[in-house]
């Protein structure tokens, strides 16, 4: 026996099941962060609450302390470090809206429904948001961390430039990775937490190279393990097919540390309502986000194509 449903509740035989937008949004955001590479290469720590498109959050930076020479018997100079806040406007958004005509049939398994649809939505959000962010932040990398004369001190490293990308092979790729590390060294970028984001074809070059010595990867295992690239010259290597460019014309690969770029996102809208034009339900959601390169000296670009 079935009974009339309350708003947001569907009766299926004698079982009452509820589709909860908050549950959907919570699962979606978790799955988005699991899927996106941005959580690996950007700073996602911020102060403030994102409630809507256009909100502002604040990113605190670590202050620089002054190191002084000590002389026996001197009076120490004390400083009061202050953390400056960088404002980040949440000025971008992605939404979805779809109709379910036969809600009873769709929600036969509400748990499976939520899992499958949140998984697909998270993947689509990753593709859209990652493509936009990765295709934009490279332009804000420090001028000395890219191009044919990279290196703020030496200006002696060729990292490729538009029109003349590097021709990368399994024989020379390691040399260019080491050059990227040296470029960051010349900017006094910390050695810990460095990343290098490369396309799948470049990851393929590394996996087929002679980098099988554990000392190369910085751990006790070979890099040829379950598709994980590992570490090379202090870089943790990540692979993404959403970088700007192509294997034949050139791809802008990013390297640096997470503190170079800040990124904030939130699912601000997730609702289910009656479809005014039919007998089903409308499902709608909005994810807003913002990003900014706040330390250009800690971000670089390696521009290369498959050789």
mmCIF file of N, CA and C in Angstrom, residues 7-74:
data_model
loop_
_atom_site.group_PDB
_atom_site.id
_atom_site.type_symbol
_atom_site.label_atom_id
_atom_site.label_comp_id
_atom_site.label_asym_id
_atom_site.label_seq_id
_atom_site.Cartn_x
_atom_site.Cartn_y
_atom_site.Cartn_z
ATOM 1 N N UNK A 7 6.418 16.775 0.092
ATOM 2 C CA UNK A 7 7.334 17.403 -0.866
ATOM 3 C C UNK A 7 8.747 16.848 -0.711
ATOM 4 N N UNK A 8 9.342 16.440 -1.831
ATOM 5 C CA UNK A 8 10.703 15.914 -1.808
ATOM 6 C C UNK A 8 10.794 14.459 -1.445
ATOM 7 N N UNK A 9 9.595 13.813 -1.255
ATOM 8 C CA UNK A 9 9.581 12.409 -0.874
ATOM 9 C C UNK A 9 8.847 11.616 -1.930
ATOM 10 N N UNK A 10 9.377 10.449 -2.267
ATOM 11 C CA UNK A 10 8.749 9.590 -3.253
ATOM 12 C C UNK A 10 8.359 8.273 -2.598
ATOM 13 N N UNK A 11 7.104 7.852 -2.796
ATOM 14 C CA UNK A 11 6.657 6.568 -2.287
ATOM 15 C C UNK A 11 6.851 5.504 -3.341
ATOM 16 N N UNK A 12 7.547 4.429 -3.016
ATOM 17 C CA UNK A 12 7.760 3.306 -3.929
ATOM 18 C C UNK A 12 7.232 2.071 -3.219
ATOM 19 N N UNK A 13 6.023 1.643 -3.584
ATOM 20 C CA UNK A 13 5.368 0.566 -2.869
ATOM 21 C C UNK A 13 5.102 1.006 -1.454
ATOM 22 N N UNK A 14 5.605 0.234 -0.480
ATOM 23 C CA UNK A 14 5.409 0.592 0.922
ATOM 24 C C UNK A 14 6.632 1.267 1.504
ATOM 25 N N UNK A 15 7.631 1.559 0.651
ATOM 26 C CA UNK A 15 8.875 2.148 1.131
ATOM 27 C C UNK A 15 8.949 3.617 0.769
ATOM 28 N N UNK A 16 9.225 4.458 1.736
ATOM 29 C CA UNK A 16 9.359 5.884 1.499
ATOM 30 C C UNK A 16 10.825 6.245 1.411
ATOM 31 N N UNK A 17 11.202 6.923 0.326
ATOM 32 C CA UNK A 17 12.589 7.315 0.124
ATOM 33 C C UNK A 17 12.668 8.806 -0.118
ATOM 34 N N UNK A 18 13.675 9.426 0.417
ATOM 35 C CA UNK A 18 13.813 10.872 0.305
ATOM 36 C C UNK A 18 15.058 11.215 -0.516
ATOM 37 N N UNK A 19 14.896 12.088 -1.486
ATOM 38 C CA UNK A 19 16.044 12.625 -2.227
ATOM 39 C C UNK A 19 16.411 13.941 -1.564
ATOM 40 N N UNK A 20 17.573 14.005 -0.959
ATOM 41 C CA UNK A 20 17.975 15.180 -0.180
ATOM 42 C C UNK A 20 19.031 15.960 -0.944
ATOM 43 N N UNK A 21 18.730 17.175 -1.390
ATOM 44 C CA UNK A 21 19.720 17.959 -2.134
ATOM 45 C C UNK A 21 21.019 18.151 -1.376
ATOM 46 N N UNK A 22 20.944 18.321 -0.047
ATOM 47 C CA UNK A 22 22.169 18.523 0.736
ATOM 48 C C UNK A 22 23.061 17.293 0.675
ATOM 49 N N UNK A 23 22.452 16.124 0.672
ATOM 50 C CA UNK A 23 23.217 14.892 0.540
ATOM 51 C C UNK A 23 23.899 14.824 -0.815
ATOM 52 N N UNK A 24 23.175 15.175 -1.841
ATOM 53 C CA UNK A 24 23.719 15.182 -3.199
ATOM 54 C C UNK A 24 24.895 16.141 -3.299
ATOM 55 N N UNK A 25 24.721 17.358 -2.773
ATOM 56 C CA UNK A 25 25.776 18.368 -2.892
ATOM 57 C C UNK A 25 27.008 17.984 -2.096
ATOM 58 N N UNK A 26 26.790 17.377 -0.914
ATOM 59 C CA UNK A 26 27.937 16.966 -0.110
ATOM 60 C C UNK A 26 28.754 15.894 -0.799
ATOM 61 N N UNK A 27 28.095 14.886 -1.333
ATOM 62 C CA UNK A 27 28.789 13.831 -2.046
ATOM 63 C C UNK A 27 29.486 14.362 -3.287
ATOM 64 N N UNK A 28 28.829 15.286 -3.973
ATOM 65 C CA UNK A 28 29.390 15.826 -5.203
ATOM 66 C C UNK A 28 30.685 16.571 -4.928
ATOM 67 N N UNK A 29 30.708 17.409 -3.895
ATOM 68 C CA UNK A 29 31.905 18.201 -3.614
ATOM 69 C C UNK A 29 33.068 17.295 -3.213
ATOM 70 N N UNK A 30 32.775 16.264 -2.433
ATOM 71 C CA UNK A 30 33.827 15.316 -2.047
ATOM 72 C C UNK A 30 34.396 14.635 -3.284
ATOM 73 N N UNK A 31 33.513 14.190 -4.168
ATOM 74 C CA UNK A 31 33.967 13.509 -5.378
ATOM 75 C C UNK A 31 34.687 14.470 -6.315
ATOM 76 N N UNK A 32 34.265 15.720 -6.325
ATOM 77 C CA UNK A 32 34.965 16.689 -7.175
ATOM 78 C C UNK A 32 36.398 16.859 -6.706
ATOM 79 N N UNK A 33 36.605 17.032 -5.403
ATOM 80 C CA UNK A 33 37.954 17.214 -4.892
ATOM 81 C C UNK A 33 38.805 15.964 -5.087
ATOM 82 N N UNK A 34 38.174 14.795 -5.076
ATOM 83 C CA UNK A 34 38.910 13.565 -5.348
ATOM 84 C C UNK A 34 39.343 13.489 -6.807
ATOM 85 N N UNK A 35 38.542 14.074 -7.690
ATOM 86 C CA UNK A 35 38.812 13.953 -9.126
ATOM 87 C C UNK A 35 39.725 15.047 -9.666
ATOM 88 N N UNK A 36 39.620 16.247 -9.130
ATOM 89 C CA UNK A 36 40.357 17.369 -9.711
ATOM 90 C C UNK A 36 41.831 17.359 -9.339
ATOM 91 N N UNK A 37 42.673 17.742 -10.270
ATOM 92 C CA UNK A 37 44.103 17.867 -9.998
ATOM 93 C C UNK A 37 44.404 19.188 -9.303
ATOM 94 N N UNK A 38 43.449 20.111 -9.310
ATOM 95 C CA UNK A 38 43.672 21.430 -8.716
ATOM 96 C C UNK A 38 43.937 21.342 -7.215
ATOM 97 N N UNK A 39 43.350 20.357 -6.548
ATOM 98 C CA UNK A 39 43.601 20.209 -5.117
ATOM 99 C C UNK A 39 45.029 19.766 -4.839
ATOM 100 N N UNK A 40 45.728 19.263 -5.864
ATOM 101 C CA UNK A 40 47.103 18.820 -5.720
ATOM 102 C C UNK A 40 48.121 19.915 -6.036
ATOM 103 N N UNK A 41 47.711 20.907 -6.835
ATOM 104 C CA UNK A 41 48.687 21.901 -7.298
ATOM 105 C C UNK A 41 48.335 23.327 -6.887
ATOM 106 N N UNK A 42 47.261 23.516 -6.125
ATOM 107 C CA UNK A 42 46.901 24.853 -5.671
ATOM 108 C C UNK A 42 46.642 24.856 -4.172
ATOM 109 N N UNK A 43 46.671 26.050 -3.594
ATOM 110 C CA UNK A 43 46.365 26.239 -2.191
ATOM 111 C C UNK A 43 44.856 26.411 -2.050
ATOM 112 N N UNK A 44 44.210 25.524 -1.316
ATOM 113 C CA UNK A 44 42.758 25.595 -1.154
ATOM 114 C C UNK A 44 42.359 26.051 0.245
ATOM 115 N N UNK A 45 43.316 26.602 0.996
ATOM 116 C CA UNK A 45 43.014 27.133 2.328
ATOM 117 C C UNK A 45 42.581 28.588 2.208
ATOM 118 N N UNK A 46 41.432 28.898 2.750
ATOM 119 C CA UNK A 46 40.948 30.277 2.704
ATOM 120 C C UNK A 46 40.072 30.564 3.912
ATOM 121 N N UNK A 47 39.894 31.851 4.188
ATOM 122 C CA UNK A 47 39.059 32.282 5.301
ATOM 123 C C UNK A 47 37.797 32.932 4.750
ATOM 124 N N UNK A 48 36.694 32.598 5.355
ATOM 125 C CA UNK A 48 35.425 33.143 4.888
ATOM 126 C C UNK A 48 34.518 32.035 4.392
ATOM 127 N N UNK A 49 33.272 32.372 4.179
ATOM 128 C CA UNK A 49 32.286 31.392 3.744
ATOM 129 C C UNK A 49 31.760 31.755 2.365
ATOM 130 N N UNK A 50 31.744 30.771 1.495
ATOM 131 C CA UNK A 50 31.209 30.994 0.149
ATOM 132 C C UNK A 50 29.733 30.627 0.153
ATOM 133 N N UNK A 51 28.892 31.623 -0.027
ATOM 134 C CA UNK A 51 27.449 31.387 -0.044
ATOM 135 C C UNK A 51 26.835 31.608 -1.421
ATOM 136 N N UNK A 52 27.500 32.446 -2.220
ATOM 137 C CA UNK A 52 26.904 32.758 -3.518
ATOM 138 C C UNK A 52 27.968 33.274 -4.476
ATOM 139 N N UNK A 53 27.586 33.352 -5.727
ATOM 140 C CA UNK A 53 28.427 33.923 -6.781
ATOM 141 C C UNK A 53 28.736 35.376 -6.425
ATOM 142 N N UNK A 54 30.015 35.764 -6.513
ATOM 143 C CA UNK A 54 30.404 37.134 -6.202
ATOM 144 C C UNK A 54 30.947 37.334 -4.810
ATOM 145 N N UNK A 55 30.906 36.296 -3.962
ATOM 146 C CA UNK A 55 31.452 36.406 -2.611
ATOM 147 C C UNK A 55 32.963 36.600 -2.662
ATOM 148 N N UNK A 56 33.519 37.083 -1.562
ATOM 149 C CA UNK A 56 34.958 37.280 -1.432
ATOM 150 C C UNK A 56 35.483 36.467 -0.260
ATOM 151 N N UNK A 57 36.589 35.772 -0.465
ATOM 152 C CA UNK A 57 37.257 35.059 0.623
ATOM 153 C C UNK A 57 38.672 35.615 0.733
ATOM 154 N N UNK A 58 39.337 35.273 1.832
ATOM 155 C CA UNK A 58 40.656 35.836 2.110
ATOM 156 C C UNK A 58 41.684 34.728 2.287
ATOM 157 N N UNK A 59 42.816 34.918 1.641
ATOM 158 C CA UNK A 59 43.911 33.952 1.718
ATOM 159 C C UNK A 59 45.054 34.578 2.500
ATOM 160 N N UNK A 60 45.404 33.945 3.593
ATOM 161 C CA UNK A 60 46.496 34.441 4.417
ATOM 162 C C UNK A 60 47.827 33.908 3.909
ATOM 163 N N UNK A 61 48.823 34.757 3.828
ATOM 164 C CA UNK A 61 50.161 34.338 3.403
ATOM 165 C C UNK A 61 51.095 34.277 4.613
ATOM 166 N N UNK A 62 52.113 33.436 4.519
ATOM 167 C CA UNK A 62 53.089 33.314 5.597
ATOM 168 C C UNK A 62 54.059 34.491 5.513
ATOM 169 N N UNK A 63 54.221 35.258 6.586
ATOM 170 C CA UNK A 63 55.102 36.421 6.532
ATOM 171 C C UNK A 63 56.571 36.026 6.444
ATOM 172 N N UNK A 64 57.376 36.878 5.827
ATOM 173 C CA UNK A 64 58.824 36.658 5.761
ATOM 174 C C UNK A 64 59.473 37.204 7.025
ATOM 175 N N UNK A 65 60.290 36.367 7.665
ATOM 176 C CA UNK A 65 61.009 36.797 8.860
ATOM 177 C C UNK A 65 62.406 37.266 8.478
ATOM 178 N N UNK A 66 62.892 38.258 9.184
ATOM 179 C CA UNK A 66 64.217 38.817 8.924
ATOM 180 C C UNK A 66 65.274 38.030 9.707
ATOM 181 N N UNK A 67 66.296 37.571 9.029
ATOM 182 C CA UNK A 67 67.398 36.862 9.673
ATOM 183 C C UNK A 67 68.545 37.852 9.870
ATOM 184 N N UNK A 68 68.994 38.002 11.120
ATOM 185 C CA UNK A 68 70.031 38.988 11.444
ATOM 186 C C UNK A 68 71.278 38.296 11.996
ATOM 187 N N UNK A 69 72.412 38.974 11.866
ATOM 188 C CA UNK A 69 73.677 38.470 12.404
ATOM 189 C C UNK A 69 73.739 38.722 13.903
ATOM 190 N N UNK A 70 74.116 37.699 14.633
ATOM 191 C CA UNK A 70 74.174 37.812 16.085
ATOM 192 C C UNK A 70 75.585 38.179 16.551
ATOM 193 N N UNK A 71 75.654 39.127 17.468
ATOM 194 C CA UNK A 71 76.904 39.519 18.114
ATOM 195 C C UNK A 71 76.729 39.321 19.618
ATOM 196 N N UNK A 72 77.687 38.661 20.241
ATOM 197 C CA UNK A 72 77.599 38.358 21.668
ATOM 198 C C UNK A 72 77.362 39.617 22.497
ATOM 199 N N UNK A 73 76.347 39.540 23.357
ATOM 200 C CA UNK A 73 76.053 40.645 24.253
ATOM 201 C C UNK A 73 75.105 41.686 23.679
ATOM 202 N N UNK A 74 74.724 41.541 22.413
ATOM 203 C CA UNK A 74 73.865 42.555 21.802
ATOM 204 C C UNK A 74 72.425 42.443 22.289
#
